[in-house]
Amino acid sequence: MRRRLIVDTDSAVFNDDAAALAMLVQRRDLFEILGVTVVAGNHTVPQGAEHMLHLLELIGAADVPLHLGAHAPLVNTAERAARWEAEWGPIAFKGAFAAAAGVRPPHGGRFAAARPRSDDAVGFLIEQVERYPDGVTVVALGPMTNVALALQRRPDLGPRIRSLVFMGGNARVPGNVTPAAEFNFWFDPEAASAVLAAPIPRVVMFGLDITNHAPLHGTLFDRIVAADTPLTRLMRHDMGPRFDADPAATAYVWDCITAAWLIEPSIVTASERLPITVDATFGPTYGATIVDAGGAAHGRCVEVMLDLDVERFYALYADLLTRRVG
Ligand code: RIB
Ligand code: CA
């Protein structure tokens, strides 16, 4: 039986949420993608939704329903981020907090024909978990606001989710937006903290510990975009300027490693079960991942993925992203 997934995403144009979704869609023999739920993070929800609808159309998957989710984190705001910066220094990336007003058409200048199925991603998550008890894997590729709201609305939901596989956090390495915090956890620390405390049977974390091991280099990027498909043209448009400006540049493809593991778990070569909590106190380490030295009594034990076979990962990535689709 195919594994049922809900992909909860903050919608990068291509790198990396859209690429991860494309990888999963290319393996619909393995997965039934029940829906895509959009959350604020990299982009605002209306803008992010347009990127994902465009991607779905491009890869012949316009039948996958998309639902709009939380437009803002539980507590964090642009104003808080500004206050944080005034106190403790620059934040490297503020995502939707720094977004321009309005919605621009995706690459190609045309909005996808399919429209969002609803503006209640949280209701959709709850309904699907109820429909398939113990049968839904939630793949969270952005801040965990939608998942937290679903658990808040229905506290009995946690044990009925088969597993939560997420990109976020940094157990033993520095953050990527502040010295202490990774973007998805930093954007909504309260949500990440609540979700990690919930009684979900299996929780798998793809934090910066593992994703830092696999930067994408220009040489492989060039080989992939040479395939010249609609998908690689989107990739070229989104990621090309970085490599044009500096051929020695690298790009992280965070969410794609999560997707790759779902497709081929043996690409992960090291993991540990660690008691993980999130610092949700507004201070210099807001959004930091805490590996609870006190043990599992405080933090929930999470499978923390730590290392991977980079060569096999990129072989899978290149194969799935250069296939002709549609
Ligand atoms: O820190 C990396 C994460 O933040 C990725 O999921 C990226 O897409 C952004 O959401
Ligand atoms: Ca993401």
Short mmCIF file of C-alpha atoms and ligand atoms in Angstrom, two decimals:
data_model
loop_
_atom_site.label_atom_id
_atom_site.label_comp_id
_atom_site.label_asym_id
_atom_site.label_seq_id
_atom_site.Cartn_x
_atom_site.Cartn_y
_atom_site.Cartn_z
CA MET A 1 0.00 0.00 0.00
CA ARG A 2 1.22 3.49 -0.78
CA ARG A 3 2.18 5.65 2.20
CA ARG A 4 -0.25 8.51 2.75
CA LEU A 5 1.38 11.91 3.07
CA ILE A 6 0.31 15.44 3.80
CA VAL A 7 3.02 17.89 2.75
CA ASP A 8 2.95 20.99 4.94
CA THR A 9 5.15 23.63 3.35
CA ASP A 10 6.29 27.23 3.47
CA SER A 11 6.80 27.12 -0.28
CA ALA A 12 10.17 28.07 -1.63
CA VAL A 13 9.90 28.94 -5.34
CA PHE A 14 11.97 25.88 -6.19
CA ASN A 15 14.79 25.46 -3.70
CA ASP A 16 13.85 23.63 -1.55
CA ASP A 17 10.17 23.09 -0.68
CA ALA A 18 9.07 22.90 -4.29
CA ALA A 19 11.94 20.60 -5.20
CA ALA A 20 11.05 18.32 -2.27
CA LEU A 21 7.42 18.21 -3.36
CA ALA A 22 8.47 17.46 -6.93
CA MET A 23 10.64 14.57 -5.70
CA LEU A 24 7.73 13.07 -3.76
CA VAL A 25 5.28 13.55 -6.63
CA GLN A 26 7.70 11.76 -8.97
CA ARG A 27 7.29 8.70 -6.72
CA ARG A 28 3.53 8.50 -6.59
CA ASP A 29 4.05 4.75 -6.90
CA LEU A 30 5.24 4.96 -3.25
CA PHE A 31 3.08 7.79 -1.94
CA GLU A 32 -0.49 8.92 -1.96
CA ILE A 33 -0.21 12.67 -1.51
CA LEU A 34 -3.45 13.54 0.23
CA GLY A 35 -2.81 17.24 -0.01
CA VAL A 36 -0.44 20.14 0.30
CA THR A 37 -0.98 22.57 3.16
CA VAL A 38 0.66 25.97 3.06
CA VAL A 39 2.02 27.88 6.04
CA ALA A 40 3.71 31.25 6.37
CA GLY A 41 7.49 31.01 6.50
CA ASN A 42 9.70 31.54 3.46
CA HIS A 43 6.75 33.37 1.88
CA THR A 44 3.36 34.68 2.85
CA VAL A 45 0.62 32.08 2.43
CA PRO A 46 -1.03 33.62 -0.69
CA GLN A 47 2.34 33.99 -2.45
CA GLY A 48 3.58 30.58 -1.33
CA ALA A 49 0.35 28.96 -2.50
CA GLU A 50 0.87 30.38 -6.00
CA HIS A 51 4.37 28.91 -6.15
CA MET A 52 3.10 25.50 -5.13
CA LEU A 53 0.08 25.54 -7.45
CA HIS A 54 2.42 26.46 -10.30
CA LEU A 55 4.79 23.63 -9.39
CA LEU A 56 1.94 21.10 -9.19
CA GLU A 57 0.69 22.16 -12.61
CA LEU A 58 4.21 21.98 -14.06
CA ILE A 59 4.70 18.38 -12.92
CA GLY A 60 1.27 17.16 -13.96
CA ALA A 61 -0.07 16.92 -10.41
CA ALA A 62 -2.75 19.63 -10.44
CA ASP A 63 -5.12 17.04 -8.95
CA VAL A 64 -3.31 17.23 -5.59
CA PRO A 65 -5.45 19.54 -3.44
CA LEU A 66 -3.81 22.55 -1.84
CA HIS A 67 -5.14 24.19 1.32
CA LEU A 68 -4.18 27.58 2.71
CA GLY A 69 -3.03 27.57 6.31
CA ALA A 70 -1.82 29.85 9.08
CA HIS A 71 -0.90 33.33 7.86
CA ALA A 72 1.21 34.06 10.93
CA PRO A 73 3.04 32.21 13.70
CA LEU A 74 1.36 31.60 17.06
CA VAL A 75 3.24 34.42 18.82
CA ASN A 76 6.21 35.64 16.76
CA THR A 77 5.73 38.74 14.58
CA ALA A 78 7.70 41.07 12.34
CA GLU A 79 7.71 43.58 15.20
CA ARG A 80 9.20 41.04 17.58
CA ALA A 81 11.85 40.20 14.99
CA ALA A 82 12.73 43.91 14.72
CA ARG A 83 12.96 44.12 18.52
CA TRP A 84 15.14 41.02 18.58
CA GLU A 85 17.51 42.57 16.02
CA ALA A 86 17.74 45.81 17.98
CA GLU A 87 18.73 43.85 21.09
CA TRP A 88 20.82 40.98 19.81
CA GLY A 89 21.96 41.63 16.23
CA PRO A 90 20.96 40.82 12.65
CA ILE A 91 18.64 37.97 11.66
CA ALA A 92 19.98 36.47 8.43
CA PHE A 93 16.59 35.73 6.83
CA LYS A 94 13.16 36.89 7.95
CA GLY A 95 11.03 35.22 5.26
CA ALA A 96 7.39 36.33 5.23
CA PHE A 97 8.10 38.94 7.93
CA ALA A 98 10.03 40.90 5.28
CA ALA A 99 7.79 40.09 2.29
CA ALA A 100 6.51 42.75 -0.11
CA ALA A 101 2.76 43.33 -0.14
CA GLY A 102 0.63 41.58 -2.77
CA VAL A 103 1.02 38.42 -4.79
CA ARG A 104 3.19 38.20 -7.89
CA PRO A 105 2.54 35.63 -10.61
CA PRO A 106 4.88 32.64 -10.57
CA HIS A 107 7.63 31.99 -13.14
CA GLY A 108 6.11 32.29 -16.61
CA GLY A 109 3.90 35.21 -15.57
CA ARG A 110 0.67 33.19 -15.40
CA PHE A 111 -1.24 31.90 -12.38
CA ALA A 112 -2.00 28.16 -12.34
CA ALA A 113 -5.53 27.16 -13.33
CA ALA A 114 -6.13 25.14 -10.15
CA ARG A 115 -7.10 27.23 -7.15
CA PRO A 116 -6.71 26.46 -3.42
CA ARG A 117 -9.26 23.87 -2.34
CA SER A 118 -9.88 25.65 0.99
CA ASP A 119 -8.44 28.17 3.41
CA ASP A 120 -8.62 25.71 6.28
CA ALA A 121 -5.42 23.66 6.16
CA VAL A 122 -5.84 22.91 9.86
CA GLY A 123 -9.32 21.46 9.30
CA PHE A 124 -7.96 19.43 6.37
CA LEU A 125 -5.16 17.98 8.49
CA ILE A 126 -7.62 16.96 11.20
CA GLU A 127 -10.11 15.48 8.73
CA GLN A 128 -7.47 13.38 6.95
CA VAL A 129 -5.99 12.02 10.18
CA GLU A 130 -9.50 11.07 11.28
CA ARG A 131 -10.24 9.44 7.95
CA TYR A 132 -7.07 7.32 8.09
CA PRO A 133 -6.27 6.79 11.78
CA ASP A 134 -2.60 5.76 12.17
CA GLY A 135 -2.26 6.07 8.42
CA VAL A 136 -1.10 9.63 7.74
CA THR A 137 2.49 10.83 7.72
CA VAL A 138 2.77 14.59 8.10
CA VAL A 139 5.80 15.95 6.26
CA ALA A 140 6.43 19.40 7.75
CA LEU A 141 8.82 21.44 5.62
CA GLY A 142 8.23 24.86 7.16
CA PRO A 143 7.36 26.40 10.52
CA MET A 144 5.01 24.05 12.39
CA THR A 145 2.14 26.49 12.93
CA ASN A 146 -0.47 24.46 11.02
CA VAL A 147 0.41 21.26 12.87
CA ALA A 148 0.39 23.05 16.23
CA LEU A 149 -3.02 24.57 15.52
CA ALA A 150 -4.41 21.15 14.55
CA LEU A 151 -3.16 19.70 17.84
CA GLN A 152 -4.49 22.69 19.73
CA ARG A 153 -7.93 22.32 18.12
CA ARG A 154 -7.91 18.57 18.67
CA PRO A 155 -5.65 17.51 21.54
CA ASP A 156 -6.59 13.84 20.89
CA LEU A 157 -5.05 13.96 17.40
CA GLY A 158 -1.36 13.34 18.29
CA PRO A 159 -1.53 9.57 18.86
CA ARG A 160 -3.53 9.14 15.66
CA ILE A 161 -0.87 10.64 13.38
CA ARG A 162 1.28 7.79 12.08
CA SER A 163 4.42 9.88 12.02
CA LEU A 164 5.72 13.41 11.77
CA VAL A 165 8.77 13.90 9.59
CA PHE A 166 10.03 17.45 9.69
CA MET A 167 12.78 19.77 8.54
CA GLY A 168 13.77 22.11 11.31
CA GLY A 169 16.07 22.74 14.24
CA ASN A 170 19.77 22.33 14.94
CA ALA A 171 20.68 19.90 17.69
CA ARG A 172 24.46 20.19 17.75
CA VAL A 173 25.35 22.83 15.17
CA PRO A 174 24.81 26.62 15.08
CA GLY A 175 21.65 28.17 13.68
CA ASN A 176 21.26 29.58 10.20
CA VAL A 177 19.21 32.72 10.89
CA THR A 178 20.52 33.61 14.33
CA PRO A 179 23.62 32.16 15.95
CA ALA A 180 21.31 29.89 17.96
CA ALA A 181 18.31 29.11 15.77
CA GLU A 182 17.31 27.48 12.51
CA PHE A 183 14.71 29.29 10.38
CA ASN A 184 11.66 26.99 10.73
CA PHE A 185 12.01 26.78 14.52
CA TRP A 186 12.87 30.48 14.81
CA PHE A 187 9.87 31.67 12.76
CA ASP A 188 7.45 29.88 15.09
CA PRO A 189 9.21 28.57 18.20
CA GLU A 190 5.98 28.23 20.16
CA ALA A 191 4.51 25.96 17.49
CA ALA A 192 7.63 23.78 17.25
CA SER A 193 7.73 23.53 21.03
CA ALA A 194 4.05 22.46 21.25
CA VAL A 195 4.32 19.94 18.43
CA LEU A 196 7.42 18.32 19.89
CA ALA A 197 5.65 17.92 23.21
CA ALA A 198 2.65 16.16 21.60
CA PRO A 199 2.23 12.38 21.84
CA ILE A 200 2.84 11.63 18.15
CA PRO A 201 4.08 8.03 17.94
CA ARG A 202 7.05 8.65 15.65
CA VAL A 203 8.84 11.97 15.15
CA VAL A 204 11.80 12.25 12.78
CA MET A 205 13.89 15.42 12.63
CA PHE A 206 15.94 16.64 9.69
CA GLY A 207 17.74 19.61 11.18
CA LEU A 208 20.80 21.53 10.09
CA ASP A 209 22.92 18.73 11.62
CA ILE A 210 22.21 16.59 8.58
CA THR A 211 21.35 19.17 5.92
CA ASN A 212 24.68 21.04 6.42
CA HIS A 213 26.47 17.95 5.08
CA ALA A 214 25.01 18.26 1.58
CA PRO A 215 25.50 21.64 -0.10
CA LEU A 216 24.65 21.71 -3.80
CA HIS A 217 27.58 22.75 -6.01
CA GLY A 218 27.44 24.59 -9.33
CA THR A 219 28.81 21.66 -11.32
CA LEU A 220 25.91 19.39 -10.41
CA PHE A 221 23.45 22.28 -10.75
CA ASP A 222 24.69 22.86 -14.31
CA ARG A 223 24.31 19.16 -15.15
CA ILE A 224 20.75 19.10 -13.85
CA VAL A 225 19.54 22.25 -15.59
CA ALA A 226 21.10 21.02 -18.85
CA ALA A 227 18.20 18.53 -18.97
CA ASP A 228 16.11 21.56 -19.97
CA THR A 229 12.65 20.40 -18.87
CA PRO A 230 9.89 22.71 -17.58
CA LEU A 231 10.98 21.75 -14.06
CA THR A 232 14.68 22.40 -14.58
CA ARG A 233 13.81 25.71 -16.26
CA LEU A 234 12.07 26.72 -13.02
CA MET A 235 15.13 25.53 -11.10
CA ARG A 236 17.39 27.57 -13.39
CA HIS A 237 15.22 30.66 -12.91
CA ASP A 238 15.17 30.35 -9.11
CA MET A 239 18.65 29.11 -8.27
CA GLY A 240 20.68 30.09 -11.34
CA PRO A 241 21.43 33.72 -10.33
CA ARG A 242 23.32 32.53 -7.26
CA PHE A 243 25.63 30.34 -9.36
CA ASP A 244 25.90 32.98 -12.13
CA ALA A 245 27.11 35.51 -9.58
CA ASP A 246 29.64 33.09 -8.09
CA PRO A 247 30.38 29.76 -9.77
CA ALA A 248 31.95 28.56 -6.51
CA ALA A 249 28.71 29.24 -4.61
CA THR A 250 26.75 26.47 -2.89
CA ALA A 251 23.09 26.14 -1.98
CA TYR A 252 21.45 24.14 0.77
CA VAL A 253 18.54 21.95 -0.26
CA TRP A 254 17.23 21.28 3.27
CA ASP A 255 13.71 19.94 2.62
CA CYS A 256 14.90 17.74 -0.24
CA ILE A 257 16.87 15.58 2.19
CA THR A 258 13.66 14.93 4.12
CA ALA A 259 11.93 13.94 0.88
CA ALA A 260 14.83 11.72 -0.16
CA TRP A 261 14.71 9.81 3.12
CA LEU A 262 11.00 9.13 2.68
CA ILE A 263 11.82 7.67 -0.75
CA GLU A 264 15.03 5.89 0.21
CA PRO A 265 15.63 5.69 4.00
CA SER A 266 19.07 4.10 3.58
CA ILE A 267 20.55 7.43 2.42
CA VAL A 268 20.74 8.38 6.13
CA THR A 269 23.89 6.92 7.64
CA ALA A 270 23.73 8.27 11.22
CA SER A 271 20.93 9.14 13.60
CA GLU A 272 20.29 9.27 17.33
CA ARG A 273 17.25 9.35 19.55
CA LEU A 274 17.52 12.59 21.49
CA PRO A 275 15.20 14.40 23.91
CA ILE A 276 14.44 17.61 22.03
CA THR A 277 12.69 20.78 23.15
CA VAL A 278 12.58 24.28 21.68
CA ASP A 279 13.51 27.53 23.41
CA ALA A 280 10.36 29.64 23.22
CA THR A 281 11.53 32.31 25.66
CA PHE A 282 11.99 35.67 23.91
CA GLY A 283 15.72 36.20 24.33
CA PRO A 284 19.01 35.67 22.47
CA THR A 285 18.36 31.96 21.98
CA TYR A 286 14.70 32.31 20.89
CA GLY A 287 13.92 29.34 18.60
CA ALA A 288 17.01 27.35 19.52
CA THR A 289 16.85 23.57 19.69
CA ILE A 290 17.55 22.25 23.15
CA VAL A 291 18.88 18.75 23.58
CA ASP A 292 17.60 18.18 27.06
CA ALA A 293 20.54 17.00 29.12
CA GLY A 294 18.07 16.05 31.85
CA GLY A 295 16.90 13.22 29.62
CA ALA A 296 13.61 12.08 28.14
CA ALA A 297 11.68 13.20 31.21
CA HIS A 298 11.78 16.77 29.87
CA GLY A 299 12.19 16.61 26.12
CA ARG A 300 10.38 14.16 23.83
CA CYS A 301 12.60 11.60 22.23
CA VAL A 302 12.94 12.40 18.57
CA GLU A 303 14.86 10.49 15.89
CA VAL A 304 17.44 13.11 14.98
CA MET A 305 19.02 12.47 11.60
CA LEU A 306 22.71 13.37 11.63
CA ASP A 307 24.52 12.27 8.48
CA LEU A 308 23.88 10.93 4.99
CA ASP A 309 25.44 9.38 1.93
CA VAL A 310 25.79 12.61 -0.04
CA GLU A 311 26.58 10.90 -3.32
CA ARG A 312 23.51 8.66 -3.20
CA PHE A 313 21.36 11.57 -2.12
CA TYR A 314 22.41 13.69 -5.10
CA ALA A 315 22.03 10.77 -7.49
CA LEU A 316 18.40 10.45 -6.36
CA TYR A 317 17.86 14.23 -6.42
CA ALA A 318 19.26 14.58 -9.95
CA ASP A 319 17.33 11.58 -11.24
CA LEU A 320 13.97 12.75 -9.87
CA LEU A 321 14.37 16.38 -10.88
CA THR A 322 15.40 15.70 -14.45
CA ARG A 323 12.62 13.22 -15.29
CA ARG A 324 10.14 14.37 -17.90
CA VAL A 325 6.66 14.72 -16.44
CA GLY A 326 3.24 16.10 -17.19
O1 RIB B 1 16.27 26.40 7.61
C1 RIB B 1 15.88 25.81 6.42
C2 RIB B 1 14.37 25.72 6.32
O2 RIB B 1 13.81 27.04 6.30
C3 RIB B 1 13.90 25.07 5.04
O3 RIB B 1 12.72 24.34 5.29
C4 RIB B 1 13.61 26.26 4.16
O4 RIB B 1 12.74 25.96 3.11
C5 RIB B 1 13.03 27.24 5.14
O5 RIB B 1 11.68 26.92 5.37
CA CA B 2 10.75 24.90 3.85
#
